[in-house]
GROMACS .gro file of N, CA and C in nm:
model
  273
    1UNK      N    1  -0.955   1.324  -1.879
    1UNK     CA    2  -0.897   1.416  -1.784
    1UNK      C    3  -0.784   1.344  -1.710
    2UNK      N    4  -0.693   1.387  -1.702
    2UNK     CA    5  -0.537   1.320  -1.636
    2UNK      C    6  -0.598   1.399  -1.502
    3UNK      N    7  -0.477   1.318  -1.381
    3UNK     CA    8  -0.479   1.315  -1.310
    3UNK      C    9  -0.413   1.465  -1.223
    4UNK      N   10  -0.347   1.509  -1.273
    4UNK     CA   11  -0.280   1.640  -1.274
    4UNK      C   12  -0.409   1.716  -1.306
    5UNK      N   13  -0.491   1.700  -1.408
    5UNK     CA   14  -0.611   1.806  -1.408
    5UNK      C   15  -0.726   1.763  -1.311
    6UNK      N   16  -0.716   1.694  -1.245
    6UNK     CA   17  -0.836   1.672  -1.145
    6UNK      C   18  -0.774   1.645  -0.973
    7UNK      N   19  -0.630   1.787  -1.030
    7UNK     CA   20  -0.557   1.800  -0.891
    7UNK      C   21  -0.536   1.724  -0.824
    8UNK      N   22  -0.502   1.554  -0.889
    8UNK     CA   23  -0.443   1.456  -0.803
    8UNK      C   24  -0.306   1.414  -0.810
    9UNK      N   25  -0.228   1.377  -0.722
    9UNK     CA   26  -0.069   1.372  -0.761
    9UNK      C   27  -0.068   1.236  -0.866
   10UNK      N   28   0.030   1.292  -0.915
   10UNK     CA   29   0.083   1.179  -1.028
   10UNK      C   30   0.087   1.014  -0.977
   11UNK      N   31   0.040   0.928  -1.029
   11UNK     CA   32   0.050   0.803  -0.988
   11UNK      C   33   0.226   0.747  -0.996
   12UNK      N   34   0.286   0.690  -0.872
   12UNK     CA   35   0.415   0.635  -0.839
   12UNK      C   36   0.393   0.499  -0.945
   13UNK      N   37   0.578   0.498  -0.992
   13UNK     CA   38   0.573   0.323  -0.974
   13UNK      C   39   0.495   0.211  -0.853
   14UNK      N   40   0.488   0.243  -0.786
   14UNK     CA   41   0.492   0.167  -0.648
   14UNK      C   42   0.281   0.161  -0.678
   15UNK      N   43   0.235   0.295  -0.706
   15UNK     CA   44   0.092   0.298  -0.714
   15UNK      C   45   0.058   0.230  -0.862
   16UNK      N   46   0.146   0.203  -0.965
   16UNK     CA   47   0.121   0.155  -1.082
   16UNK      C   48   0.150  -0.001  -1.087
   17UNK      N   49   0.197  -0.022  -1.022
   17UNK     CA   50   0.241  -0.201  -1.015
   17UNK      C   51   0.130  -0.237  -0.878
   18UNK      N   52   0.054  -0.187  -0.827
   18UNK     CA   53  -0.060  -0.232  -0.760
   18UNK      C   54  -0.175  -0.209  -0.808
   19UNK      N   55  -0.154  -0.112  -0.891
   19UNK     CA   56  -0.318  -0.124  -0.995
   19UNK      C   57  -0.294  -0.258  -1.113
   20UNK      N   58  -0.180  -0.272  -1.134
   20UNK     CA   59  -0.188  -0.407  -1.219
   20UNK      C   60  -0.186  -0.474  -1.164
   21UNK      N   61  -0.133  -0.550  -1.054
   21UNK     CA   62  -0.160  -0.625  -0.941
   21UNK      C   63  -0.317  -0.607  -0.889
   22UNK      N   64  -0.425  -0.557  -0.883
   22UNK     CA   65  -0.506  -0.580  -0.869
   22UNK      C   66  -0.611  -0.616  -1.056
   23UNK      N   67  -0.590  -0.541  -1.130
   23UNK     CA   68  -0.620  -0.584  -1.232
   23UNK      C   69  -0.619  -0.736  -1.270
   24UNK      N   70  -0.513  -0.750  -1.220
   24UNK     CA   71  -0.482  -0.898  -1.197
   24UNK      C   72  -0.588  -1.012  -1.143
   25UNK      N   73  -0.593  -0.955  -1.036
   25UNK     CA   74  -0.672  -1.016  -0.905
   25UNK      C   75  -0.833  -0.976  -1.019
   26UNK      N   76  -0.899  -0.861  -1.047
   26UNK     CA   77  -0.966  -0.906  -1.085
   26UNK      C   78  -0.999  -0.995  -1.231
   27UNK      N   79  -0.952  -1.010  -1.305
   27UNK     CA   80  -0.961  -1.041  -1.420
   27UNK      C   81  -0.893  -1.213  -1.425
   28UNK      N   82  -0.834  -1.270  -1.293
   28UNK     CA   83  -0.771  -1.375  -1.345
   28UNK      C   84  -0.904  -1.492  -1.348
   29UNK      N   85  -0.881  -1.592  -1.420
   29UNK     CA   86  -0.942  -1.730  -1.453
   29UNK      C   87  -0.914  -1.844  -1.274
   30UNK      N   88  -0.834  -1.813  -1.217
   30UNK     CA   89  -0.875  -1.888  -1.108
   30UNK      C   90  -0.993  -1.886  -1.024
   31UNK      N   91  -1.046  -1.979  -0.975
   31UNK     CA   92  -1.140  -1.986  -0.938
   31UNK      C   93  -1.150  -1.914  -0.745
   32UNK      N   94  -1.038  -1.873  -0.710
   32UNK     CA   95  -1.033  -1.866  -0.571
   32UNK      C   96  -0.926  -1.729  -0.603
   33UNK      N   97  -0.986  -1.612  -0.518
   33UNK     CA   98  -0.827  -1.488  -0.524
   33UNK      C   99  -0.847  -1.469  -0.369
   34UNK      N  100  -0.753  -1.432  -0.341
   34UNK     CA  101  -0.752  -1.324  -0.214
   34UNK      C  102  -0.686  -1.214  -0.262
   35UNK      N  103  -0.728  -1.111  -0.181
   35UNK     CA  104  -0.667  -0.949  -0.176
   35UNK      C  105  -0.623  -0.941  -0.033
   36UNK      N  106  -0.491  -0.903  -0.050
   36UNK     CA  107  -0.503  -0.863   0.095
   36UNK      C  108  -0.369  -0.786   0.049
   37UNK      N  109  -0.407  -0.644   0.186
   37UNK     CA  110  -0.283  -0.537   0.137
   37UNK      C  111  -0.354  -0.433   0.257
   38UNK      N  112  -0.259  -0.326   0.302
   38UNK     CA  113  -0.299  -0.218   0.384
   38UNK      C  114  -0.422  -0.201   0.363
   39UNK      N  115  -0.446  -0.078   0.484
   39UNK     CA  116  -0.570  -0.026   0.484
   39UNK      C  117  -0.559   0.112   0.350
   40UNK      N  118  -0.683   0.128   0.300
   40UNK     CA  119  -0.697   0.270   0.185
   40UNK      C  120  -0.630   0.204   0.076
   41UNK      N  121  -0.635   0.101   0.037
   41UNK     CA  122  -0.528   0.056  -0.086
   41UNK      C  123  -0.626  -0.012  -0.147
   42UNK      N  124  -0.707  -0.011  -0.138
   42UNK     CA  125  -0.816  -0.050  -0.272
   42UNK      C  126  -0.893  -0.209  -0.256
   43UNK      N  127  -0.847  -0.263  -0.157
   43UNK     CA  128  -0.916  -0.403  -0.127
   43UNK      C  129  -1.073  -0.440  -0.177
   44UNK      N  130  -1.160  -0.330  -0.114
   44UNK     CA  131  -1.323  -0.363  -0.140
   44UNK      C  132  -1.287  -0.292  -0.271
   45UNK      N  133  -1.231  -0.174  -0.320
   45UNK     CA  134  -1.277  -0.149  -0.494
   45UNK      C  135  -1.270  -0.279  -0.578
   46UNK      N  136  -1.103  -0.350  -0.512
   46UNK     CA  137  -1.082  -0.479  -0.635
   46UNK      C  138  -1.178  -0.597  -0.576
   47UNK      N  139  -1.205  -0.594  -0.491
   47UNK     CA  140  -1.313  -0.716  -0.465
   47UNK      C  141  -1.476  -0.737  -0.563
   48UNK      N  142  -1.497  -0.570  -0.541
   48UNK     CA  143  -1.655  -0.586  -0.623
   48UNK      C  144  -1.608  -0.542  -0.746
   49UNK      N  145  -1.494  -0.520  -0.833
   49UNK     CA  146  -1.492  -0.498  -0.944
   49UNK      C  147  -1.501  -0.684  -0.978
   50UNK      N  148  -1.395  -0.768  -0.909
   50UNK     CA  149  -1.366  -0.903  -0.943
   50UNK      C  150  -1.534  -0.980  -0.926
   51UNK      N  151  -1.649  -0.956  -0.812
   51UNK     CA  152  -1.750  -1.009  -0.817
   51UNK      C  153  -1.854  -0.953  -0.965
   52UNK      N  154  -1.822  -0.810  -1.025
   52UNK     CA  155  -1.918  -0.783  -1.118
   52UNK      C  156  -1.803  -0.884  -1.269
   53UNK      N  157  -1.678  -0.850  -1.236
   53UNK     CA  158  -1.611  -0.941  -1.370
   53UNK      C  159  -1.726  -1.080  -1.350
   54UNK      N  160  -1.662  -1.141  -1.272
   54UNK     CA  161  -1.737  -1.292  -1.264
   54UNK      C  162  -1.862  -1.301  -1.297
   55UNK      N  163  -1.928  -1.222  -1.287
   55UNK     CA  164  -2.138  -1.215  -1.293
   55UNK      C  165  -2.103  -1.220  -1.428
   56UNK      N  166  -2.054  -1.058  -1.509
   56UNK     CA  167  -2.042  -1.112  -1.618
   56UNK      C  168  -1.938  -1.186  -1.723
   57UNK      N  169  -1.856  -1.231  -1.675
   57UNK     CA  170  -1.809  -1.356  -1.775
   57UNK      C  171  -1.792  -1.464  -1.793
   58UNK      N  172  -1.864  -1.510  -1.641
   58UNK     CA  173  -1.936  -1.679  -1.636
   58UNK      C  174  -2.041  -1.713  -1.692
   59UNK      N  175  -2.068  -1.869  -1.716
   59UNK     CA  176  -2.185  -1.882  -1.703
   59UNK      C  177  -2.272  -1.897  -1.564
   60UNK      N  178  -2.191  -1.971  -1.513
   60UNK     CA  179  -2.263  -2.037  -1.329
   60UNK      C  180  -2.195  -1.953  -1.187
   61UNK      N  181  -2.289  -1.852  -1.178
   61UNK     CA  182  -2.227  -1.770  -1.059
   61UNK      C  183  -2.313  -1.782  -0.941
   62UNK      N  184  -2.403  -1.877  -0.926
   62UNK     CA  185  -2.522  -1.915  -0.846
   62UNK      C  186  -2.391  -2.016  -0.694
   63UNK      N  187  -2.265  -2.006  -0.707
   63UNK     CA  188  -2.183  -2.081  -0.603
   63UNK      C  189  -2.133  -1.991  -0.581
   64UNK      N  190  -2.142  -1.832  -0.593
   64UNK     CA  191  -2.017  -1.727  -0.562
   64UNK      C  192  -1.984  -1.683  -0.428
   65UNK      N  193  -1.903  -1.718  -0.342
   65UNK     CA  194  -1.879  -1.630  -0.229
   65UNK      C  195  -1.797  -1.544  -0.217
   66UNK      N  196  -1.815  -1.391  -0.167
   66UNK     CA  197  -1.758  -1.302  -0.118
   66UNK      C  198  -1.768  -1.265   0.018
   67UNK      N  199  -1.624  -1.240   0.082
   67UNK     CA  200  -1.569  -1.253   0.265
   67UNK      C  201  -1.544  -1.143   0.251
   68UNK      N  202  -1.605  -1.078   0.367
   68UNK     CA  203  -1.480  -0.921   0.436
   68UNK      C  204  -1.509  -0.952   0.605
   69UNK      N  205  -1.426  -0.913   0.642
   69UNK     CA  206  -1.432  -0.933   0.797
   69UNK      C  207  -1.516  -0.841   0.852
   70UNK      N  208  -1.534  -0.750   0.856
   70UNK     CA  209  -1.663  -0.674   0.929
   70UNK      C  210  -1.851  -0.656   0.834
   71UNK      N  211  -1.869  -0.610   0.941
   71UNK     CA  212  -2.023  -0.589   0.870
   71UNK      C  213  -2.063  -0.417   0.798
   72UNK      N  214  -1.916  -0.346   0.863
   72UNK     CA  215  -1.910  -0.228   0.790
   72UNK      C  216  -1.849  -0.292   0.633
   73UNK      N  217  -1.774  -0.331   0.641
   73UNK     CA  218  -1.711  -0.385   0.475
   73UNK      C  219  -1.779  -0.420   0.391
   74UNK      N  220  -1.875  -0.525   0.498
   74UNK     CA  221  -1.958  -0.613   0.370
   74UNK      C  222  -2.066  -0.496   0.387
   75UNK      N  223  -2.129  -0.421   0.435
   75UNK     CA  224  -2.231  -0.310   0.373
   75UNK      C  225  -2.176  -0.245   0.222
   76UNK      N  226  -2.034  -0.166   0.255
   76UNK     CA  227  -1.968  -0.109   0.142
   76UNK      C  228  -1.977  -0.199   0.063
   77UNK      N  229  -1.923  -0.335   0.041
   77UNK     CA  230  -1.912  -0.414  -0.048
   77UNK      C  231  -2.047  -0.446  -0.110
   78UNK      N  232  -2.137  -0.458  -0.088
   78UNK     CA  233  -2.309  -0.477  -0.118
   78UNK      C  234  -2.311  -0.348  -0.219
   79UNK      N  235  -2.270  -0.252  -0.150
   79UNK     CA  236  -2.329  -0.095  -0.182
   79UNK      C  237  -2.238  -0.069  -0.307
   80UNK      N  238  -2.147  -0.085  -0.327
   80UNK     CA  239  -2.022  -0.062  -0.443
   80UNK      C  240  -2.063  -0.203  -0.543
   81UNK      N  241  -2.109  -0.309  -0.491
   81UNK     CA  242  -2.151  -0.397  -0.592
   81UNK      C  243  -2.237  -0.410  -0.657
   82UNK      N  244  -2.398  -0.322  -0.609
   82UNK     CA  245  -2.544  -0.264  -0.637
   82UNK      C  246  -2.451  -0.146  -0.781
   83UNK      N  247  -2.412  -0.077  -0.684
   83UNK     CA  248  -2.394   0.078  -0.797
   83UNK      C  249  -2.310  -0.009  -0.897
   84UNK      N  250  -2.218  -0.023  -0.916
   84UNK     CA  251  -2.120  -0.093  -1.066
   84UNK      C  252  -2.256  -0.192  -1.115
   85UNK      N  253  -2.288  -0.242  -1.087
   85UNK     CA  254  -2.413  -0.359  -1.213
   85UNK      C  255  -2.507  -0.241  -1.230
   86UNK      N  256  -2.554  -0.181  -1.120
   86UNK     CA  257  -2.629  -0.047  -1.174
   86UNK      C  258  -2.577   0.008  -1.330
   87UNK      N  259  -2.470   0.034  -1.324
   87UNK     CA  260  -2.384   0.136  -1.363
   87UNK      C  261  -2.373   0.047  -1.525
   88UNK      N  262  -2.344  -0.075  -1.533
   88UNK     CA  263  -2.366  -0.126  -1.622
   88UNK      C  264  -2.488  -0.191  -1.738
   89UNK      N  265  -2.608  -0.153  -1.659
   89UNK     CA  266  -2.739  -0.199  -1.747
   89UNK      C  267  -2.741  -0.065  -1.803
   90UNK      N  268  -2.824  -0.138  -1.924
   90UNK     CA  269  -2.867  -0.023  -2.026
   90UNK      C  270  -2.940   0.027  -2.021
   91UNK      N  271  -2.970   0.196  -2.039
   91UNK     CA  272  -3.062   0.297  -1.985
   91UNK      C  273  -3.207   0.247  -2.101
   0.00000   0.00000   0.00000
């Protein structure tokens, strides 16, 4: 389903070079990322997508830390990181 059929506006250059820019962020081999960018721009999505990459394509994730500055963030971030590994075991 495109985005036009689920009545959302067309994605900008400007919105397409920050989804690869975060693609980025999650998927790179360094051992350390930061995100940082406005508010509503996807920070906690690319954070717990980058903590479920790491779970699965390491071996040693028993040193992992993840930061958000409030205790509302890190709830979301817990809660969006539960549902995606959810989301990934087999029924």
């Amino acid at each position: 389903m495109t985005n036009k059929e689920r009545g959302l506006p067309p994605l900008s250059k400007e919105d397409l070079a920050l989804l690869k820019n975060y693609v980025e962020a999650i998927t790179s081999e360094a051992p350390l990322t930061v995100v940082g960018a406005g508010a509503g721009t996807g920070k906690t999505w690319t954070l717990a997508w980058r903590f479920v990459w790491t779970v699965l394509t390491r071996e040693d994730v028993r040193h992992m830390l993840t930061l958000t500055f409030t205790e509302k963030a890190a709830s979301e971030m817990r809660r969006r990181i539960a549902a995606l590994l959810a989301d990934l075991e087999p029924a």
